[in-house]
JSON list of C-alpha atoms in Angstrom, two decimals:
[
{"chain": "A", "resi": 1, "resn": "LYS", "atom": "CA", "xyz": [-198.61, 71.12, -108.80]},
{"chain": "A", "resi": 2, "resn": "ALA", "atom": "CA", "xyz": [-196.27, 72.40, -106.21]},
{"chain": "A", "resi": 3, "resn": "GLY", "atom": "CA", "xyz": [-197.54, 74.92, -103.82]},
{"chain": "A", "resi": 4, "resn": "VAL", "atom": "CA", "xyz": [-196.02, 78.11, -102.66]},
{"chain": "A", "resi": 5, "resn": "THR", "atom": "CA", "xyz": [-192.56, 77.58, -101.18]},
{"chain": "A", "resi": 6, "resn": "GLN", "atom": "CA", "xyz": [-191.05, 79.74, -98.63]},
{"chain": "A", "resi": 7, "resn": "THR", "atom": "CA", "xyz": [-187.40, 79.39, -97.31]},
{"chain": "A", "resi": 8, "resn": "PRO", "atom": "CA", "xyz": [-186.15, 79.22, -94.72]},
{"chain": "A", "resi": 9, "resn": "ARG", "atom": "CA", "xyz": [-188.89, 77.95, -92.47]},
{"chain": "A", "resi": 10, "resn": "TYR", "atom": "CA", "xyz": [-187.36, 79.19, -89.03]},
{"chain": "A", "resi": 11, "resn": "LEU", "atom": "CA", "xyz": [-184.74, 81.80, -88.66]},
{"chain": "A", "resi": 12, "resn": "ILE", "atom": "CA", "xyz": [-183.28, 83.54, -85.64]},
{"chain": "A", "resi": 13, "resn": "LYS", "atom": "CA", "xyz": [-181.25, 86.80, -86.00]},
{"chain": "A", "resi": 14, "resn": "THR", "atom": "CA", "xyz": [-179.75, 89.18, -83.72]},
{"chain": "A", "resi": 15, "resn": "ARG", "atom": "CA", "xyz": [-180.87, 92.94, -83.34]},
{"chain": "A", "resi": 16, "resn": "GLY", "atom": "CA", "xyz": [-179.16, 94.98, -86.17]},
{"chain": "A", "resi": 17, "resn": "GLN", "atom": "CA", "xyz": [-178.80, 92.32, -88.52]},
{"chain": "A", "resi": 18, "resn": "GLN", "atom": "CA", "xyz": [-180.42, 92.12, -91.87]},
{"chain": "A", "resi": 19, "resn": "VAL", "atom": "CA", "xyz": [-182.38, 89.04, -93.24]},
{"chain": "A", "resi": 20, "resn": "THR", "atom": "CA", "xyz": [-183.57, 87.96, -96.70]},
{"chain": "A", "resi": 21, "resn": "LEU", "atom": "CA", "xyz": [-186.50, 85.63, -97.14]},
{"chain": "A", "resi": 22, "resn": "SER", "atom": "CA", "xyz": [-187.50, 83.85, -100.26]},
{"chain": "A", "resi": 23, "resn": "CYS", "atom": "CA", "xyz": [-190.74, 82.74, -101.81]},
{"chain": "A", "resi": 24, "resn": "SER", "atom": "CA", "xyz": [-191.28, 80.57, -104.90]},
{"chain": "A", "resi": 25, "resn": "PRO", "atom": "CA", "xyz": [-194.92, 80.95, -106.24]},
{"chain": "A", "resi": 26, "resn": "ILE", "atom": "CA", "xyz": [-197.15, 78.44, -107.92]},
{"chain": "A", "resi": 27, "resn": "SER", "atom": "CA", "xyz": [-196.02, 78.08, -111.54]},
{"chain": "A", "resi": 28, "resn": "GLY", "atom": "CA", "xyz": [-197.82, 80.41, -113.82]},
{"chain": "A", "resi": 29, "resn": "HIS", "atom": "CA", "xyz": [-198.63, 82.82, -110.90]},
{"chain": "A", "resi": 30, "resn": "ARG", "atom": "CA", "xyz": [-197.42, 86.18, -111.67]},
{"chain": "A", "resi": 31, "resn": "SER", "atom": "CA", "xyz": [-198.53, 88.03, -108.45]},
{"chain": "A", "resi": 32, "resn": "VAL", "atom": "CA", "xyz": [-196.67, 87.66, -105.33]},
{"chain": "A", "resi": 33, "resn": "SER", "atom": "CA", "xyz": [-197.72, 89.38, -101.91]},
{"chain": "A", "resi": 34, "resn": "TRP", "atom": "CA", "xyz": [-196.03, 89.51, -98.59]},
{"chain": "A", "resi": 35, "resn": "TYR", "atom": "CA", "xyz": [-197.55, 89.71, -95.16]},
{"chain": "A", "resi": 36, "resn": "GLN", "atom": "CA", "xyz": [-196.50, 89.97, -91.61]},
{"chain": "A", "resi": 37, "resn": "GLN", "atom": "CA", "xyz": [-198.47, 88.07, -88.95]},
{"chain": "A", "resi": 38, "resn": "THR", "atom": "CA", "xyz": [-198.27, 88.63, -85.27]},
{"chain": "A", "resi": 39, "resn": "PRO", "atom": "CA", "xyz": [-200.64, 87.74, -82.45]},
{"chain": "A", "resi": 40, "resn": "GLY", "atom": "CA", "xyz": [-201.55, 91.26, -81.73]},
{"chain": "A", "resi": 41, "resn": "GLN", "atom": "CA", "xyz": [-201.64, 92.94, -85.16]},
{"chain": "A", "resi": 42, "resn": "GLY", "atom": "CA", "xyz": [-203.06, 90.15, -87.30]},
{"chain": "A", "resi": 43, "resn": "LEU", "atom": "CA", "xyz": [-202.08, 89.89, -90.91]},
{"chain": "A", "resi": 44, "resn": "GLN", "atom": "CA", "xyz": [-200.38, 93.13, -92.07]},
{"chain": "A", "resi": 45, "resn": "PHE", "atom": "CA", "xyz": [-199.84, 93.70, -95.74]},
{"chain": "A", "resi": 46, "resn": "LEU", "atom": "CA", "xyz": [-196.18, 94.40, -96.72]},
{"chain": "A", "resi": 47, "resn": "PHE", "atom": "CA", "xyz": [-196.16, 94.75, -100.49]},
{"chain": "A", "resi": 48, "resn": "GLU", "atom": "CA", "xyz": [-197.32, 93.00, -103.74]},
{"chain": "A", "resi": 49, "resn": "TYR", "atom": "CA", "xyz": [-195.34, 92.36, -106.91]},
{"chain": "A", "resi": 50, "resn": "PHE", "atom": "CA", "xyz": [-196.78, 91.61, -110.31]},
{"chain": "A", "resi": 51, "resn": "SER", "atom": "CA", "xyz": [-194.56, 90.95, -113.34]},
{"chain": "A", "resi": 52, "resn": "GLU", "atom": "CA", "xyz": [-191.54, 92.26, -111.51]},
{"chain": "A", "resi": 53, "resn": "THR", "atom": "CA", "xyz": [-193.25, 95.71, -110.50]},
{"chain": "A", "resi": 54, "resn": "GLN", "atom": "CA", "xyz": [-194.22, 96.73, -107.12]},
{"chain": "A", "resi": 55, "resn": "ARG", "atom": "CA", "xyz": [-198.05, 97.38, -107.24]},
{"chain": "A", "resi": 56, "resn": "ASN", "atom": "CA", "xyz": [-198.90, 98.11, -103.75]},
{"chain": "A", "resi": 57, "resn": "LYS", "atom": "CA", "xyz": [-197.02, 98.81, -100.48]},
{"chain": "A", "resi": 58, "resn": "GLY", "atom": "CA", "xyz": [-198.21, 98.58, -96.96]},
{"chain": "A", "resi": 59, "resn": "ASN", "atom": "CA", "xyz": [-197.29, 101.00, -93.90]},
{"chain": "A", "resi": 60, "resn": "PHE", "atom": "CA", "xyz": [-194.08, 99.66, -93.18]},
{"chain": "A", "resi": 61, "resn": "PRO", "atom": "CA", "xyz": [-190.82, 101.48, -92.74]},
{"chain": "A", "resi": 62, "resn": "GLY", "atom": "CA", "xyz": [-188.14, 101.60, -95.50]},
{"chain": "A", "resi": 63, "resn": "ARG", "atom": "CA", "xyz": [-186.22, 98.84, -93.71]},
{"chain": "A", "resi": 64, "resn": "PHE", "atom": "CA", "xyz": [-188.67, 96.34, -95.39]},
{"chain": "A", "resi": 65, "resn": "SER", "atom": "CA", "xyz": [-188.08, 96.08, -99.12]},
{"chain": "A", "resi": 66, "resn": "GLY", "atom": "CA", "xyz": [-188.69, 93.40, -101.58]},
{"chain": "A", "resi": 67, "resn": "ARG", "atom": "CA", "xyz": [-188.25, 92.50, -105.30]},
{"chain": "A", "resi": 68, "resn": "GLN", "atom": "CA", "xyz": [-189.59, 89.98, -107.91]},
{"chain": "A", "resi": 69, "resn": "PHE", "atom": "CA", "xyz": [-187.53, 88.20, -110.62]},
{"chain": "A", "resi": 70, "resn": "SER", "atom": "CA", "xyz": [-188.41, 87.42, -114.07]},
{"chain": "A", "resi": 71, "resn": "ASN", "atom": "CA", "xyz": [-189.44, 83.86, -113.02]},
{"chain": "A", "resi": 72, "resn": "SER", "atom": "CA", "xyz": [-191.89, 85.40, -110.67]},
{"chain": "A", "resi": 73, "resn": "ARG", "atom": "CA", "xyz": [-189.82, 84.27, -107.49]},
{"chain": "A", "resi": 74, "resn": "SER", "atom": "CA", "xyz": [-189.76, 86.99, -104.92]},
{"chain": "A", "resi": 75, "resn": "GLU", "atom": "CA", "xyz": [-187.48, 88.00, -101.96]},
{"chain": "A", "resi": 76, "resn": "MET", "atom": "CA", "xyz": [-188.11, 90.35, -99.09]},
{"chain": "A", "resi": 77, "resn": "ASN", "atom": "CA", "xyz": [-185.34, 91.90, -97.04]},
{"chain": "A", "resi": 78, "resn": "VAL", "atom": "CA", "xyz": [-185.41, 93.46, -93.68]},
{"chain": "A", "resi": 79, "resn": "SER", "atom": "CA", "xyz": [-182.50, 95.49, -92.60]},
{"chain": "A", "resi": 80, "resn": "THR", "atom": "CA", "xyz": [-181.53, 96.63, -89.12]},
{"chain": "A", "resi": 81, "resn": "LEU", "atom": "CA", "xyz": [-183.62, 94.11, -87.38]},
{"chain": "A", "resi": 82, "resn": "GLU", "atom": "CA", "xyz": [-185.53, 95.10, -84.38]},
{"chain": "A", "resi": 83, "resn": "LEU", "atom": "CA", "xyz": [-187.19, 92.88, -81.63]},
{"chain": "A", "resi": 84, "resn": "GLY", "atom": "CA", "xyz": [-190.64, 93.85, -82.87]},
{"chain": "A", "resi": 85, "resn": "ASP", "atom": "CA", "xyz": [-189.91, 92.37, -86.35]},
{"chain": "A", "resi": 86, "resn": "SER", "atom": "CA", "xyz": [-190.33, 88.89, -84.69]},
{"chain": "A", "resi": 87, "resn": "ALA", "atom": "CA", "xyz": [-193.30, 87.50, -86.66]},
{"chain": "A", "resi": 88, "resn": "LEU", "atom": "CA", "xyz": [-194.50, 84.94, -89.15]},
{"chain": "A", "resi": 89, "resn": "TYR", "atom": "CA", "xyz": [-193.93, 86.19, -92.57]},
{"chain": "A", "resi": 90, "resn": "LEU", "atom": "CA", "xyz": [-196.25, 84.86, -95.38]},
{"chain": "A", "resi": 91, "resn": "CYS", "atom": "CA", "xyz": [-195.97, 84.86, -99.01]},
{"chain": "A", "resi": 92, "resn": "ALA", "atom": "CA", "xyz": [-199.01, 84.51, -101.07]},
{"chain": "A", "resi": 93, "resn": "SER", "atom": "CA", "xyz": [-199.13, 84.19, -104.86]},
{"chain": "A", "resi": 94, "resn": "SER", "atom": "CA", "xyz": [-202.15, 84.49, -107.24]},
{"chain": "A", "resi": 95, "resn": "PRO", "atom": "CA", "xyz": [-202.61, 84.46, -111.07]},
{"chain": "A", "resi": 96, "resn": "THR", "atom": "CA", "xyz": [-204.19, 87.72, -110.85]},
{"chain": "A", "resi": 97, "resn": "PRO", "atom": "CA", "xyz": [-203.28, 91.17, -109.13]},
{"chain": "A", "resi": 98, "resn": "ASP", "atom": "CA", "xyz": [-204.79, 91.67, -105.68]},
{"chain": "A", "resi": 99, "resn": "GLY", "atom": "CA", "xyz": [-205.80, 87.99, -105.85]},
{"chain": "A", "resi": 100, "resn": "ALA", "atom": "CA", "xyz": [-208.96, 89.10, -107.64]},
{"chain": "A", "resi": 101, "resn": "ASN", "atom": "CA", "xyz": [-211.60, 86.39, -108.25]},
{"chain": "A", "resi": 102, "resn": "TYR", "atom": "CA", "xyz": [-208.96, 83.68, -107.54]},
{"chain": "A", "resi": 103, "resn": "GLY", "atom": "CA", "xyz": [-207.91, 84.56, -103.92]},
{"chain": "A", "resi": 104, "resn": "TYR", "atom": "CA", "xyz": [-204.38, 83.77, -102.69]},
{"chain": "A", "resi": 105, "resn": "THR", "atom": "CA", "xyz": [-202.38, 80.56, -102.22]},
{"chain": "A", "resi": 106, "resn": "PHE", "atom": "CA", "xyz": [-200.28, 80.96, -99.13]},
{"chain": "A", "resi": 107, "resn": "GLY", "atom": "CA", "xyz": [-196.90, 79.37, -98.31]},
{"chain": "A", "resi": 108, "resn": "SER", "atom": "CA", "xyz": [-196.23, 78.06, -94.74]},
{"chain": "A", "resi": 109, "resn": "GLY", "atom": "CA", "xyz": [-194.31, 81.03, -93.83]},
{"chain": "A", "resi": 110, "resn": "THR", "atom": "CA", "xyz": [-191.06, 81.88, -92.46]},
{"chain": "A", "resi": 111, "resn": "ARG", "atom": "CA", "xyz": [-190.91, 82.09, -88.60]},
{"chain": "A", "resi": 112, "resn": "LEU", "atom": "CA", "xyz": [-188.41, 84.91, -87.81]},
{"chain": "A", "resi": 113, "resn": "THR", "atom": "CA", "xyz": [-187.24, 85.56, -84.23]},
{"chain": "A", "resi": 114, "resn": "VAL", "atom": "CA", "xyz": [-185.20, 88.50, -83.46]},
{"chain": "A", "resi": 115, "resn": "VAL", "atom": "CA", "xyz": [-183.17, 88.33, -80.30]},
{"chain": "B", "resi": 1, "resn": "THR", "atom": "CA", "xyz": [-208.68, 102.00, -96.44]},
{"chain": "B", "resi": 2, "resn": "GLN", "atom": "CA", "xyz": [-211.30, 99.43, -96.47]},
{"chain": "B", "resi": 3, "resn": "LEU", "atom": "CA", "xyz": [-211.76, 97.82, -93.03]},
{"chain": "B", "resi": 4, "resn": "LEU", "atom": "CA", "xyz": [-213.09, 94.28, -92.62]},
{"chain": "B", "resi": 5, "resn": "GLU", "atom": "CA", "xyz": [-214.49, 93.52, -88.97]},
{"chain": "B", "resi": 6, "resn": "GLN", "atom": "CA", "xyz": [-214.79, 89.96, -87.98]},
{"chain": "B", "resi": 7, "resn": "SER", "atom": "CA", "xyz": [-216.95, 88.78, -85.09]},
{"chain": "B", "resi": 8, "resn": "PRO", "atom": "CA", "xyz": [-216.72, 87.07, -82.71]},
{"chain": "B", "resi": 9, "resn": "GLN", "atom": "CA", "xyz": [-213.06, 87.36, -82.07]},
{"chain": "B", "resi": 10, "resn": "PHE", "atom": "CA", "xyz": [-212.91, 84.09, -80.28]},
{"chain": "B", "resi": 11, "resn": "LEU", "atom": "CA", "xyz": [-215.34, 81.10, -80.14]},
{"chain": "B", "resi": 12, "resn": "SER", "atom": "CA", "xyz": [-215.13, 78.12, -78.09]},
{"chain": "B", "resi": 13, "resn": "ILE", "atom": "CA", "xyz": [-217.84, 75.36, -78.65]},
{"chain": "B", "resi": 14, "resn": "GLN", "atom": "CA", "xyz": [-218.47, 71.59, -78.16]},
{"chain": "B", "resi": 15, "resn": "GLU", "atom": "CA", "xyz": [-218.30, 69.07, -80.97]},
{"chain": "B", "resi": 16, "resn": "GLY", "atom": "CA", "xyz": [-221.70, 68.85, -82.65]},
{"chain": "B", "resi": 17, "resn": "GLU", "atom": "CA", "xyz": [-222.66, 72.46, -82.11]},
{"chain": "B", "resi": 18, "resn": "ASN", "atom": "CA", "xyz": [-223.54, 74.87, -84.97]},
{"chain": "B", "resi": 19, "resn": "LEU", "atom": "CA", "xyz": [-221.82, 78.41, -85.39]},
{"chain": "B", "resi": 20, "resn": "THR", "atom": "CA", "xyz": [-221.77, 81.39, -87.51]},
{"chain": "B", "resi": 21, "resn": "VAL", "atom": "CA", "xyz": [-219.06, 83.92, -87.83]},
{"chain": "B", "resi": 22, "resn": "TYR", "atom": "CA", "xyz": [-219.40, 87.32, -89.54]},
{"chain": "B", "resi": 23, "resn": "CYS", "atom": "CA", "xyz": [-217.35, 89.70, -91.57]},
{"chain": "B", "resi": 24, "resn": "ASN", "atom": "CA", "xyz": [-218.55, 93.08, -91.98]},
{"chain": "B", "resi": 25, "resn": "SER", "atom": "CA", "xyz": [-217.51, 96.40, -93.58]},
{"chain": "B", "resi": 26, "resn": "SER", "atom": "CA", "xyz": [-218.87, 99.61, -94.59]},
{"chain": "B", "resi": 27, "resn": "SER", "atom": "CA", "xyz": [-217.10, 99.36, -98.10]},
{"chain": "B", "resi": 28, "resn": "VAL", "atom": "CA", "xyz": [-218.47, 97.30, -101.09]},
{"chain": "B", "resi": 29, "resn": "PHE", "atom": "CA", "xyz": [-216.26, 94.53, -102.35]},
{"chain": "B", "resi": 30, "resn": "SER", "atom": "CA", "xyz": [-216.04, 93.06, -105.81]},
{"chain": "B", "resi": 31, "resn": "SER", "atom": "CA", "xyz": [-215.09, 89.63, -104.36]},
{"chain": "B", "resi": 32, "resn": "LEU", "atom": "CA", "xyz": [-214.54, 88.20, -100.89]},
{"chain": "B", "resi": 33, "resn": "GLN", "atom": "CA", "xyz": [-212.69, 85.19, -99.66]},
{"chain": "B", "resi": 34, "resn": "TRP", "atom": "CA", "xyz": [-212.59, 82.99, -96.66]},
{"chain": "B", "resi": 35, "resn": "TYR", "atom": "CA", "xyz": [-209.59, 81.14, -95.34]},
{"chain": "B", "resi": 36, "resn": "ARG", "atom": "CA", "xyz": [-208.68, 78.91, -92.62]},
{"chain": "B", "resi": 37, "resn": "GLN", "atom": "CA", "xyz": [-205.32, 79.00, -90.88]},
{"chain": "B", "resi": 38, "resn": "GLU", "atom": "CA", "xyz": [-203.94, 76.43, -88.51]},
{"chain": "B", "resi": 39, "resn": "PRO", "atom": "CA", "xyz": [-201.09, 77.07, -85.97]},
{"chain": "B", "resi": 40, "resn": "GLY", "atom": "CA", "xyz": [-197.77, 77.45, -87.77]},
{"chain": "B", "resi": 41, "resn": "GLU", "atom": "CA", "xyz": [-199.21, 77.27, -91.28]},
{"chain": "B", "resi": 42, "resn": "GLY", "atom": "CA", "xyz": [-200.37, 79.55, -93.88]},
{"chain": "B", "resi": 43, "resn": "PRO", "atom": "CA", "xyz": [-204.00, 80.52, -94.41]},
{"chain": "B", "resi": 44, "resn": "VAL", "atom": "CA", "xyz": [-205.70, 77.95, -96.74]},
{"chain": "B", "resi": 45, "resn": "LEU", "atom": "CA", "xyz": [-208.41, 79.37, -99.16]},
{"chain": "B", "resi": 46, "resn": "LEU", "atom": "CA", "xyz": [-211.90, 78.02, -98.47]},
{"chain": "B", "resi": 47, "resn": "VAL", "atom": "CA", "xyz": [-214.00, 79.80, -100.88]},
{"chain": "B", "resi": 48, "resn": "THR", "atom": "CA", "xyz": [-214.57, 83.02, -103.03]},
{"chain": "B", "resi": 49, "resn": "VAL", "atom": "CA", "xyz": [-217.76, 84.77, -103.33]},
{"chain": "B", "resi": 50, "resn": "VAL", "atom": "CA", "xyz": [-218.41, 87.26, -106.00]},
{"chain": "B", "resi": 51, "resn": "THR", "atom": "CA", "xyz": [-222.18, 87.95, -106.59]},
{"chain": "B", "resi": 52, "resn": "GLY", "atom": "CA", "xyz": [-224.22, 89.87, -103.94]},
{"chain": "B", "resi": 53, "resn": "GLY", "atom": "CA", "xyz": [-226.60, 87.30, -102.23]},
{"chain": "B", "resi": 54, "resn": "GLU", "atom": "CA", "xyz": [-224.35, 84.30, -103.43]},
{"chain": "B", "resi": 55, "resn": "VAL", "atom": "CA", "xyz": [-224.51, 81.28, -101.15]},
{"chain": "B", "resi": 56, "resn": "LYS", "atom": "CA", "xyz": [-221.71, 78.47, -101.50]},
{"chain": "B", "resi": 57, "resn": "LYS", "atom": "CA", "xyz": [-221.59, 75.34, -99.71]},
{"chain": "B", "resi": 58, "resn": "LEU", "atom": "CA", "xyz": [-218.57, 73.26, -98.79]},
{"chain": "B", "resi": 59, "resn": "LYS", "atom": "CA", "xyz": [-219.53, 70.08, -97.00]},
{"chain": "B", "resi": 60, "resn": "ARG", "atom": "CA", "xyz": [-220.72, 71.44, -93.50]},
{"chain": "B", "resi": 61, "resn": "LEU", "atom": "CA", "xyz": [-219.65, 75.06, -94.32]},
{"chain": "B", "resi": 62, "resn": "THR", "atom": "CA", "xyz": [-222.13, 77.53, -95.75]},
{"chain": "B", "resi": 63, "resn": "PHE", "atom": "CA", "xyz": [-220.78, 80.96, -96.96]},
{"chain": "B", "resi": 64, "resn": "GLN", "atom": "CA", "xyz": [-223.09, 83.81, -97.72]},
{"chain": "B", "resi": 65, "resn": "PHE", "atom": "CA", "xyz": [-222.20, 87.21, -99.52]},
{"chain": "B", "resi": 66, "resn": "GLY", "atom": "CA", "xyz": [-224.47, 90.00, -98.42]},
{"chain": "B", "resi": 67, "resn": "ASP", "atom": "CA", "xyz": [-226.79, 91.56, -101.11]},
{"chain": "B", "resi": 68, "resn": "ALA", "atom": "CA", "xyz": [-224.86, 94.77, -100.94]},
{"chain": "B", "resi": 69, "resn": "ARG", "atom": "CA", "xyz": [-221.61, 92.91, -101.08]},
{"chain": "B", "resi": 70, "resn": "LYS", "atom": "CA", "xyz": [-220.38, 94.58, -97.81]},
{"chain": "B", "resi": 71, "resn": "ASP", "atom": "CA", "xyz": [-220.66, 91.57, -95.55]},
{"chain": "B", "resi": 72, "resn": "SER", "atom": "CA", "xyz": [-220.38, 87.97, -95.33]},
{"chain": "B", "resi": 73, "resn": "SER", "atom": "CA", "xyz": [-221.03, 85.15, -92.98]},
{"chain": "B", "resi": 74, "resn": "LEU", "atom": "CA", "xyz": [-219.59, 81.52, -92.51]},
{"chain": "B", "resi": 75, "resn": "HIS", "atom": "CA", "xyz": [-221.93, 79.03, -91.05]},
{"chain": "B", "resi": 76, "resn": "ILE", "atom": "CA", "xyz": [-220.67, 75.65, -89.79]},
{"chain": "B", "resi": 77, "resn": "THR", "atom": "CA", "xyz": [-223.12, 72.76, -89.00]},
{"chain": "B", "resi": 78, "resn": "ALA", "atom": "CA", "xyz": [-222.10, 70.06, -86.63]},
{"chain": "B", "resi": 79, "resn": "ALA", "atom": "CA", "xyz": [-218.63, 71.45, -85.72]},
{"chain": "B", "resi": 80, "resn": "GLN", "atom": "CA", "xyz": [-215.75, 68.85, -85.53]},
{"chain": "B", "resi": 81, "resn": "PRO", "atom": "CA", "xyz": [-212.46, 69.26, -83.63]},
{"chain": "B", "resi": 82, "resn": "GLY", "atom": "CA", "xyz": [-210.80, 69.44, -87.20]},
{"chain": "B", "resi": 83, "resn": "ASP", "atom": "CA", "xyz": [-212.60, 72.67, -87.78]},
{"chain": "B", "resi": 84, "resn": "THR", "atom": "CA", "xyz": [-210.51, 74.29, -85.07]},
{"chain": "B", "resi": 85, "resn": "GLY", "atom": "CA", "xyz": [-208.36, 77.24, -86.40]},
{"chain": "B", "resi": 86, "resn": "LEU", "atom": "CA", "xyz": [-208.30, 80.86, -87.33]},
{"chain": "B", "resi": 87, "resn": "TYR", "atom": "CA", "xyz": [-210.87, 81.93, -89.93]},
{"chain": "B", "resi": 88, "resn": "LEU", "atom": "CA", "xyz": [-210.04, 84.98, -91.98]},
{"chain": "B", "resi": 89, "resn": "CYS", "atom": "CA", "xyz": [-212.08, 86.92, -94.32]},
{"chain": "B", "resi": 90, "resn": "ALA", "atom": "CA", "xyz": [-210.44, 89.06, -97.05]},
{"chain": "B", "resi": 91, "resn": "GLY", "atom": "CA", "xyz": [-212.09, 91.52, -99.44]},
{"chain": "B", "resi": 92, "resn": "GLU", "atom": "CA", "xyz": [-210.98, 92.86, -102.74]},
{"chain": "B", "resi": 93, "resn": "ALA", "atom": "CA", "xyz": [-212.24, 96.49, -103.34]},
{"chain": "B", "resi": 94, "resn": "ASN", "atom": "CA", "xyz": [-212.50, 97.64, -107.07]},
{"chain": "B", "resi": 95, "resn": "ALA", "atom": "CA", "xyz": [-208.97, 98.45, -108.32]},
{"chain": "B", "resi": 96, "resn": "GLY", "atom": "CA", "xyz": [-207.70, 98.10, -104.87]},
{"chain": "B", "resi": 97, "resn": "LYS", "atom": "CA", "xyz": [-205.49, 95.74, -102.72]},
{"chain": "B", "resi": 98, "resn": "SER", "atom": "CA", "xyz": [-206.90, 92.95, -100.72]},
{"chain": "B", "resi": 99, "resn": "THR", "atom": "CA", "xyz": [-207.67, 93.59, -97.13]},
{"chain": "B", "resi": 100, "resn": "PHE", "atom": "CA", "xyz": [-207.93, 90.98, -94.42]},
{"chain": "B", "resi": 101, "resn": "GLY", "atom": "CA", "xyz": [-209.90, 91.05, -91.18]},
{"chain": "B", "resi": 102, "resn": "ASP", "atom": "CA", "xyz": [-208.31, 90.05, -87.96]},
{"chain": "B", "resi": 103, "resn": "GLY", "atom": "CA", "xyz": [-209.86, 86.76, -87.82]},
{"chain": "B", "resi": 104, "resn": "THR", "atom": "CA", "xyz": [-212.21, 84.55, -85.52]},
{"chain": "B", "resi": 105, "resn": "THR", "atom": "CA", "xyz": [-210.35, 82.00, -83.65]},
{"chain": "B", "resi": 106, "resn": "LEU", "atom": "CA", "xyz": [-212.46, 78.90, -83.36]},
{"chain": "B", "resi": 107, "resn": "THR", "atom": "CA", "xyz": [-211.93, 76.03, -80.95]},
{"chain": "B", "resi": 108, "resn": "VAL", "atom": "CA", "xyz": [-214.08, 73.12, -81.06]},
{"chain": "B", "resi": 109, "resn": "LYS", "atom": "CA", "xyz": [-213.77, 70.76, -78.03]},
{"chain": "B", "resi": 110, "resn": "PRO", "atom": "CA", "xyz": [-214.48, 66.92, -78.39]}
]
């Protein structure tokens, strides 16, 4: 079956702009989590959605937001981009909340560069 | 917040050597996962351990969950260049979100 699909794969934006990233989970997976990965900070949890509801949120400013649709596809949005937002953004899906017992299946990520 | 500490942070070895990396916490986890990530890609799930003292083997990789479910180890026998990557552990606490360690970057030189 198809894996987790993230689009776009690469993105270059200018400071102050906004960006929307998309994630299609594995069919049947209702949990979608988003992570930011940078060399200095490792994997930082952004938020998790399960059945269209945000279950958990990490310690990121309000410029970072997300949503999940009825087909479990998810989007995350970052407004007023800053240079420090440059990172690999990873989406992960799981059949259960928090990846309990099954772990996560990750997409290949979206590499965002803010200039 | 449940912290997962991984050690060592970096490891560089020759092909054929054995190695062990560790994942430790002061918190109890109901399950723990190990992932491997290659540059430019997302992490790939290797194993999930659930029972204290559990040992799982995946070819040359051996995973162990501590008896108290607070720590885990990953042992690789006869490492190969294809084992190179970032190894991440992630723990799921009871009714909590999963927490990832900062990872161990492994380089296996031919």
